[in-house]
mmCIF file of C-alpha atoms in Angstrom:
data_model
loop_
_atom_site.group_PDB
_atom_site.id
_atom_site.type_symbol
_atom_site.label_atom_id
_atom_site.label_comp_id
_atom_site.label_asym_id
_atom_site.label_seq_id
_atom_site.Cartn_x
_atom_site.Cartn_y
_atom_site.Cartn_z
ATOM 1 C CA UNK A 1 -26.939 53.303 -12.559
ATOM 2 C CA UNK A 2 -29.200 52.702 -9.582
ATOM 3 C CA UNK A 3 -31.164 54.845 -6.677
ATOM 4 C CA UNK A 4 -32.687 53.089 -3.726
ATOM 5 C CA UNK A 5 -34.804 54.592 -1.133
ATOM 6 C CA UNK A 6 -36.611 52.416 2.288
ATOM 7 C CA UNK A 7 -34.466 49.626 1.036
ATOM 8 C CA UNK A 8 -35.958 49.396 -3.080
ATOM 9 C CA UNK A 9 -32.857 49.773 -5.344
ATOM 10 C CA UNK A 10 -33.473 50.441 -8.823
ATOM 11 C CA UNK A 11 -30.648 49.616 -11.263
ATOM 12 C CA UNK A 12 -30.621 49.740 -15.666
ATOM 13 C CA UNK A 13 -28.644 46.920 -17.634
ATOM 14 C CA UNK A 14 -27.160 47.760 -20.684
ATOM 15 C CA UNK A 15 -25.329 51.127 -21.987
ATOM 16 C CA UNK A 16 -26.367 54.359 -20.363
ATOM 17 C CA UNK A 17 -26.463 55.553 -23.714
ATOM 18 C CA UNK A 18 -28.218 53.804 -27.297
ATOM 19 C CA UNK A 19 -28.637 55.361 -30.787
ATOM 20 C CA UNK A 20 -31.235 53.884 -32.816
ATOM 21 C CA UNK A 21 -33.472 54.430 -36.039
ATOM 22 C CA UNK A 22 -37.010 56.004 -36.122
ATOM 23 C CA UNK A 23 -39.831 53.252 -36.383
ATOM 24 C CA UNK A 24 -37.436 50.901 -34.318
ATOM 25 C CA UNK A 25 -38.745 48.793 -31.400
ATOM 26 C CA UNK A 26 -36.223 48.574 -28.156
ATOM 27 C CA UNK A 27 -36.174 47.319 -24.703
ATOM 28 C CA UNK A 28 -34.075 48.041 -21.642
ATOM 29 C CA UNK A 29 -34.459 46.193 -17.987
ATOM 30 C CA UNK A 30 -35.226 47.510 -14.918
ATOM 31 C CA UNK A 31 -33.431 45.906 -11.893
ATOM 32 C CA UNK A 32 -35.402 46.067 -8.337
ATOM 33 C CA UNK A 33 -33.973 44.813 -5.580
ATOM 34 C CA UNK A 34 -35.757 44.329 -1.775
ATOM 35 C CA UNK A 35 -34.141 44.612 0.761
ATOM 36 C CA UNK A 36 -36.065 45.114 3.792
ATOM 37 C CA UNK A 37 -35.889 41.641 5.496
ATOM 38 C CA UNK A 38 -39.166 40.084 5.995
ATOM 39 C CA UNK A 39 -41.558 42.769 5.443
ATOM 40 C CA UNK A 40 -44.083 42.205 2.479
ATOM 41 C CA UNK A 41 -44.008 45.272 0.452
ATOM 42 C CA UNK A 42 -46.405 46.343 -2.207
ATOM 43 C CA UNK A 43 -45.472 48.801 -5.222
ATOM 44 C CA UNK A 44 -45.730 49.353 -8.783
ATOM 45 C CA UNK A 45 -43.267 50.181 -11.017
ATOM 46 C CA UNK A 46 -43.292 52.594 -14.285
ATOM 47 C CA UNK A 47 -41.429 54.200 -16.553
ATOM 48 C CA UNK A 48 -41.279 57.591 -18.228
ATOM 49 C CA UNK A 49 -38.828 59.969 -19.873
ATOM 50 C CA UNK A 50 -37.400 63.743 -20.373
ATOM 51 C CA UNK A 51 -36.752 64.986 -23.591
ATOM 52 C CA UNK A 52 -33.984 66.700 -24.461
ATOM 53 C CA UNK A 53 -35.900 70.317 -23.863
ATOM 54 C CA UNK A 54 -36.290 69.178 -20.233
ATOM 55 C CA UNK A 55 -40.079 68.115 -20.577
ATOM 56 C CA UNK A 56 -41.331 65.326 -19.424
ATOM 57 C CA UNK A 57 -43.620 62.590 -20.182
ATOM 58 C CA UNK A 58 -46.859 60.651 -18.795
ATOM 59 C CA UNK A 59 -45.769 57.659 -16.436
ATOM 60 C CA UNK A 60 -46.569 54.243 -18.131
ATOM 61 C CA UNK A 61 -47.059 50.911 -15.880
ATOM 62 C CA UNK A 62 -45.101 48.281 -16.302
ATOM 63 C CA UNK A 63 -46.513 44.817 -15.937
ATOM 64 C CA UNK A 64 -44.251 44.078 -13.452
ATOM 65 C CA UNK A 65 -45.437 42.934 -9.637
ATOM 66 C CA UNK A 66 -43.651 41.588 -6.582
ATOM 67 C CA UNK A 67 -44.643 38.701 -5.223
ATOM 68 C CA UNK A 68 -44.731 37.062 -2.101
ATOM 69 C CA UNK A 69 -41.351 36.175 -0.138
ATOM 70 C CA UNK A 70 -39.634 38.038 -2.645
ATOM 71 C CA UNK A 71 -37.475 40.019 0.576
ATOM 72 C CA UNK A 72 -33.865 40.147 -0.662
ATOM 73 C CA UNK A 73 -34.391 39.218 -3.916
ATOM 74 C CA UNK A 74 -34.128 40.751 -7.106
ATOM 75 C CA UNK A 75 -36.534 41.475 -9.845
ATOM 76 C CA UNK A 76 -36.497 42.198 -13.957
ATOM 77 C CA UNK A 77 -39.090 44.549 -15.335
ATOM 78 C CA UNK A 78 -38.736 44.978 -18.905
ATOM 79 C CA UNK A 79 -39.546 47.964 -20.939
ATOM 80 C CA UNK A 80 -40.917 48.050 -24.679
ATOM 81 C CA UNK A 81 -40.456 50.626 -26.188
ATOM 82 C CA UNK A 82 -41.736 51.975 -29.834
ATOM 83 C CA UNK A 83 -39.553 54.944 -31.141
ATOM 84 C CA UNK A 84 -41.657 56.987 -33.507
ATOM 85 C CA UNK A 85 -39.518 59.678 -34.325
ATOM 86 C CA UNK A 86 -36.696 61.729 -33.382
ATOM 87 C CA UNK A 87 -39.253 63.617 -30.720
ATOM 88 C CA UNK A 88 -38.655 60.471 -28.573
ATOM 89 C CA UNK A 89 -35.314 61.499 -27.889
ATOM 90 C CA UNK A 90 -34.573 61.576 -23.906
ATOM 91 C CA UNK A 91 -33.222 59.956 -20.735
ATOM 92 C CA UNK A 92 -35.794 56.954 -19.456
ATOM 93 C CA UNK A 93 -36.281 56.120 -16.312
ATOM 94 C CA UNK A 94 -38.059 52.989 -14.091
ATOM 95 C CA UNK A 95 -39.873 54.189 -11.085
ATOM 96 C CA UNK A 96 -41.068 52.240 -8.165
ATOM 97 C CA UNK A 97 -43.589 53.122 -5.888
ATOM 98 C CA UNK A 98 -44.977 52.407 -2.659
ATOM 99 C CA UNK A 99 -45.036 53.631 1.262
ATOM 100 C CA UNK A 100 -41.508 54.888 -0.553
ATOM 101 C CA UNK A 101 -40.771 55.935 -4.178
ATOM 102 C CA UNK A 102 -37.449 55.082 -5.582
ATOM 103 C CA UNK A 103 -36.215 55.538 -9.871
ATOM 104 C CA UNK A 104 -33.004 54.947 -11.987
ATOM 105 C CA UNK A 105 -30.508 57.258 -12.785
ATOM 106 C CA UNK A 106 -31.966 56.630 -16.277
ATOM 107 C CA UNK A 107 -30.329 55.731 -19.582
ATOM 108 C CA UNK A 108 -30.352 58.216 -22.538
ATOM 109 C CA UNK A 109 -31.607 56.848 -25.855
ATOM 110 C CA UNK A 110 -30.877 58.608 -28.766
ATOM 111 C CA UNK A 111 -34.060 58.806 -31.689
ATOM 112 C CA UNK A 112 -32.387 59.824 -35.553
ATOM 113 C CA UNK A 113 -35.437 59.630 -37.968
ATOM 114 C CA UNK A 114 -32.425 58.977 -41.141
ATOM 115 C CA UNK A 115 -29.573 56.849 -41.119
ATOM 116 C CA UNK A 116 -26.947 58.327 -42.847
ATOM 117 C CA UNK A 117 -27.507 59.397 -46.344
ATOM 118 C CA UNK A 118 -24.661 59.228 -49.227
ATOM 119 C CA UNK A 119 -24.501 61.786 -51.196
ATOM 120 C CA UNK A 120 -26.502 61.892 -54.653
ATOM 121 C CA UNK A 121 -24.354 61.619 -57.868
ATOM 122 C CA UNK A 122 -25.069 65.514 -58.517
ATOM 123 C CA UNK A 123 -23.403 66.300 -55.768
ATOM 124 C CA UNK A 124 -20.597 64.034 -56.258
ATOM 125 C CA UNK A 125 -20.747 65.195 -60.273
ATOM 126 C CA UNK A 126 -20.462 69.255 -58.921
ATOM 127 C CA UNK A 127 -17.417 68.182 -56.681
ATOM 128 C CA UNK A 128 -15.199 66.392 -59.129
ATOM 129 C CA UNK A 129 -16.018 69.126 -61.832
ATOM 130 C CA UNK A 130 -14.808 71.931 -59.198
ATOM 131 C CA UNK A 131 -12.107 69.947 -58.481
ATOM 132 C CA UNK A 132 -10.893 69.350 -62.062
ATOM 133 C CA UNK A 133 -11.734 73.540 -62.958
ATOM 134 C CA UNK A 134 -9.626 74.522 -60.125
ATOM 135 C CA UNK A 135 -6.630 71.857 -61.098
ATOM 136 C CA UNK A 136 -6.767 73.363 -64.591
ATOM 137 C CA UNK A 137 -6.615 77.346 -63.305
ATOM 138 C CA UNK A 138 -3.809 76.699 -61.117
ATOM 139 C CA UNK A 139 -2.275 74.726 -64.433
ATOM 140 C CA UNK A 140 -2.717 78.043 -66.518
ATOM 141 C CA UNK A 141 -1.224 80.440 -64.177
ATOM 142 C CA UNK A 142 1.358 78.274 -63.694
ATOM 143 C CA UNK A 143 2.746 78.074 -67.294
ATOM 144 C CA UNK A 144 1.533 81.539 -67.504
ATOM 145 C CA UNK A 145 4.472 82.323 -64.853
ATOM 146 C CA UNK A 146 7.116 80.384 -65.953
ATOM 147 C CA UNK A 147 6.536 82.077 -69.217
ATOM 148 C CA UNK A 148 6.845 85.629 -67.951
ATOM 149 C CA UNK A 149 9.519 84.199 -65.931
ATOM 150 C CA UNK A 150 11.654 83.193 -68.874
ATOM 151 C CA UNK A 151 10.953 86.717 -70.878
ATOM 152 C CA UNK A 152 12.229 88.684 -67.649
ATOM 153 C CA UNK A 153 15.605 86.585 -67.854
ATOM 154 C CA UNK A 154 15.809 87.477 -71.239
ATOM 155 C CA UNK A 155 15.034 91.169 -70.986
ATOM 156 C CA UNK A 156 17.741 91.357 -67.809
ATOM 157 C CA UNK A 157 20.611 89.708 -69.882
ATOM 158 C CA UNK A 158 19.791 92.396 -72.481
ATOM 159 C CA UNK A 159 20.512 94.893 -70.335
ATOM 160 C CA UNK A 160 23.037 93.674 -68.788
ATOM 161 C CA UNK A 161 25.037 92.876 -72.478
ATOM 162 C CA UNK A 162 24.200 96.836 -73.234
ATOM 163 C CA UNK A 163 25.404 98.516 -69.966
ATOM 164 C CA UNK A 164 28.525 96.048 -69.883
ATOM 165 C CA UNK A 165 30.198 95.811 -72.494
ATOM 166 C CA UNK A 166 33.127 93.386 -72.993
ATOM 167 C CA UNK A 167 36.501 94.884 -73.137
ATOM 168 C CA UNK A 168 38.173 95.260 -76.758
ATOM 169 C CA UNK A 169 42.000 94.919 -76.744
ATOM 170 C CA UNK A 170 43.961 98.131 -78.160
ATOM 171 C CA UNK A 171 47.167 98.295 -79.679
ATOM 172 C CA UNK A 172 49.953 100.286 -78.137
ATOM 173 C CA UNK A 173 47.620 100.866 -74.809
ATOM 174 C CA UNK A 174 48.424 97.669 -72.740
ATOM 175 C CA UNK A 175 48.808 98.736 -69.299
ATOM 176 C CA UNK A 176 52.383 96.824 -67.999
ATOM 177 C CA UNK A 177 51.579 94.230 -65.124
ATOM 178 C CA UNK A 178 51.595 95.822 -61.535
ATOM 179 C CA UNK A 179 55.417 95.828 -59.966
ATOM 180 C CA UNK A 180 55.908 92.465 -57.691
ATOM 181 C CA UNK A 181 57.019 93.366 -54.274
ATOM 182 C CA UNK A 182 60.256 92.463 -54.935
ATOM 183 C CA UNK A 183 61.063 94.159 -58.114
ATOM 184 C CA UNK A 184 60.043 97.433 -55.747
ATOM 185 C CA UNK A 185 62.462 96.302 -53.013
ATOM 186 C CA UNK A 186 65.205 95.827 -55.335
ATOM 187 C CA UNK A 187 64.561 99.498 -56.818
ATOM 188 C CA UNK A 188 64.824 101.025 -53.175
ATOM 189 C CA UNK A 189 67.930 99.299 -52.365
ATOM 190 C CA UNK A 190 69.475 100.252 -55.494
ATOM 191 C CA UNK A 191 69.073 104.278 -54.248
ATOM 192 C CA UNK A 192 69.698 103.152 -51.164
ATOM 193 C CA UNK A 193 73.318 102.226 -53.120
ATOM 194 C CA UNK A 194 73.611 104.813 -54.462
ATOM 195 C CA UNK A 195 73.089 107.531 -51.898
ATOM 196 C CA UNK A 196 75.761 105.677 -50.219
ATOM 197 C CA UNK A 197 78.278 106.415 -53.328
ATOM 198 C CA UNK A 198 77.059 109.964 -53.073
ATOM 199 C CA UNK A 199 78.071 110.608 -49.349
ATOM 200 C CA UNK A 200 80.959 108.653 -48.898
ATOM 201 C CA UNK A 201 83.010 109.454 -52.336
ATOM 202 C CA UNK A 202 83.577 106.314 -53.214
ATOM 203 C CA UNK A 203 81.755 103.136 -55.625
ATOM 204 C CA UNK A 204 80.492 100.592 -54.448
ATOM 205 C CA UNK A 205 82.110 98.255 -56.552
ATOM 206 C CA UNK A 206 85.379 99.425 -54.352
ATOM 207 C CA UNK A 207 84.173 97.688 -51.956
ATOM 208 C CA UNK A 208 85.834 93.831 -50.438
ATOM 209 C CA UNK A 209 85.289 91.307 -52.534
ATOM 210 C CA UNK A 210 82.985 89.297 -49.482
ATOM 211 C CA UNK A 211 81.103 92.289 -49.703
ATOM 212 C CA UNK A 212 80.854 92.147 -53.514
ATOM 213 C CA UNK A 213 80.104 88.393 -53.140
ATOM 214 C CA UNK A 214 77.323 88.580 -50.460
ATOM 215 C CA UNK A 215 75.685 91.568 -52.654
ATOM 216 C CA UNK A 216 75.560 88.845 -55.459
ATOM 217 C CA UNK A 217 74.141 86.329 -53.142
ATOM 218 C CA UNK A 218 71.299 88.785 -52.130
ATOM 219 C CA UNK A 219 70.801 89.652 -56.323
ATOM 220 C CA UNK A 220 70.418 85.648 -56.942
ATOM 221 C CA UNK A 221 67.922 85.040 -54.056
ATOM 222 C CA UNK A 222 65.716 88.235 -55.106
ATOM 223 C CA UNK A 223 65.617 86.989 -58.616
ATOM 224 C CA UNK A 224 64.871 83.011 -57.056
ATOM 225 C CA UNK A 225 62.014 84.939 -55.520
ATOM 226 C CA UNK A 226 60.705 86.917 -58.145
ATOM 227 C CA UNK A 227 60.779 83.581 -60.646
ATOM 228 C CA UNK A 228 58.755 81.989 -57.248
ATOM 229 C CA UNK A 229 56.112 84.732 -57.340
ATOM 230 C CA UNK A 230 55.760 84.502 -60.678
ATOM 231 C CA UNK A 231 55.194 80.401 -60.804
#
């Protein structure tokens, strides 16, 4: 971080930023550099600071003087510091001045009047207590649900064993097994016969015995598929 003006640069070392305790002494450096050849040039250098509510401070000197034939050199100022409180909080700056005034960009230090804090055993004491009250509600209501849970099963199957009752076998009432598809085929083709008897005068047995035999052939392969079904 630096700023330079008629050839003064002014530069911080360090972190732009520091956190530290109340009642803590600090210090931070100030780099000045000279660069205007062989002119002698006078100036003093301070420091001050803006807090964080944009207000800022009285400019303190810093024993820091250039000396002769110090023309492109650099210089170290240090700055002590003493942070009271937290109302130290803000962005310090060096500041040179002369025939030309030149400062830092600053560096922001950070003032916390408490470190941090654990909690007291109260606290800690309230927490687990909560914790354990809430693990035992949510224990409660759960048996409490697998309770009511269980009843409602019970109470369904009820209902279901009074609107459903199983079927009692009768005597004498047995419905007979729905025809196979087959034993309906052979029906038809046995009117089928028999209309043909009707309208042509004459049996069927009269017919030739290939006829008679392939008649038989088609009786054994419907009963071969009726035993089929049936498997």
């Amino acid at each position: 971080m630096s700023s330079s003006a008629g050839g003064i640069t002014v530069t911080h070392t360090g972190l732009p930023i520091r956190v530290l305790l109340a009642n803590t002494d600090m210090s931070f450096s100030c780099k000045i550099h000279n660069f205007l050849g062989t002119e002698i040039f006078m100036f003093t250098v301070s420091f001050f600071y803006m807090d964080i509510h944009g207000e800022k401070s009285s400019e303190k000197p810093i024993a820091c003087q250039p000396r002769p034939g110090m023309e492109n050199q650099t210089m170290d100022c240090m700055v002590q510091l003493s942070l009271p409180n937290a109302s130290a909080t803000g962005t310090y700056y060096c500041r040179v001045k002369g025939h030309v005034t030149s400062q830092s960009d600053g560096i922001f230090i950070l003032v916390r009047d408490t470190g941090y804090q654990p909690p007291s055993f109260k606290v800690q004491e309230a927490l687990l207590l909560s914790f354990t009250g809430l693990l035992s509600v949510l224990g409660v209501l759960g048996t409490a649900l697998l309770f009511w849970k269980k009843k409602q099963i019970a109470v369904l199957g009820k209902h279901t064993a009074k609107t459903c009752p199983s079927p009692k076998p009768t005597i004498g009432t047995t419905k007979p097994p729905a025809e196979s598809i087959y034993t309906s085929l052979q029906r038809r083709e046995t009117e089928v016969y028999a209309c043909i008897e009707g309208e042509t005068g004459s049996p069927v047995s009269s017919q030739s015995p290939d006829t008679k035999e392939k008649m038989n052939r088609v009786e054994d392969d419907r009963e071969f598929n009726l035993v089929y079904e049936n498997l």
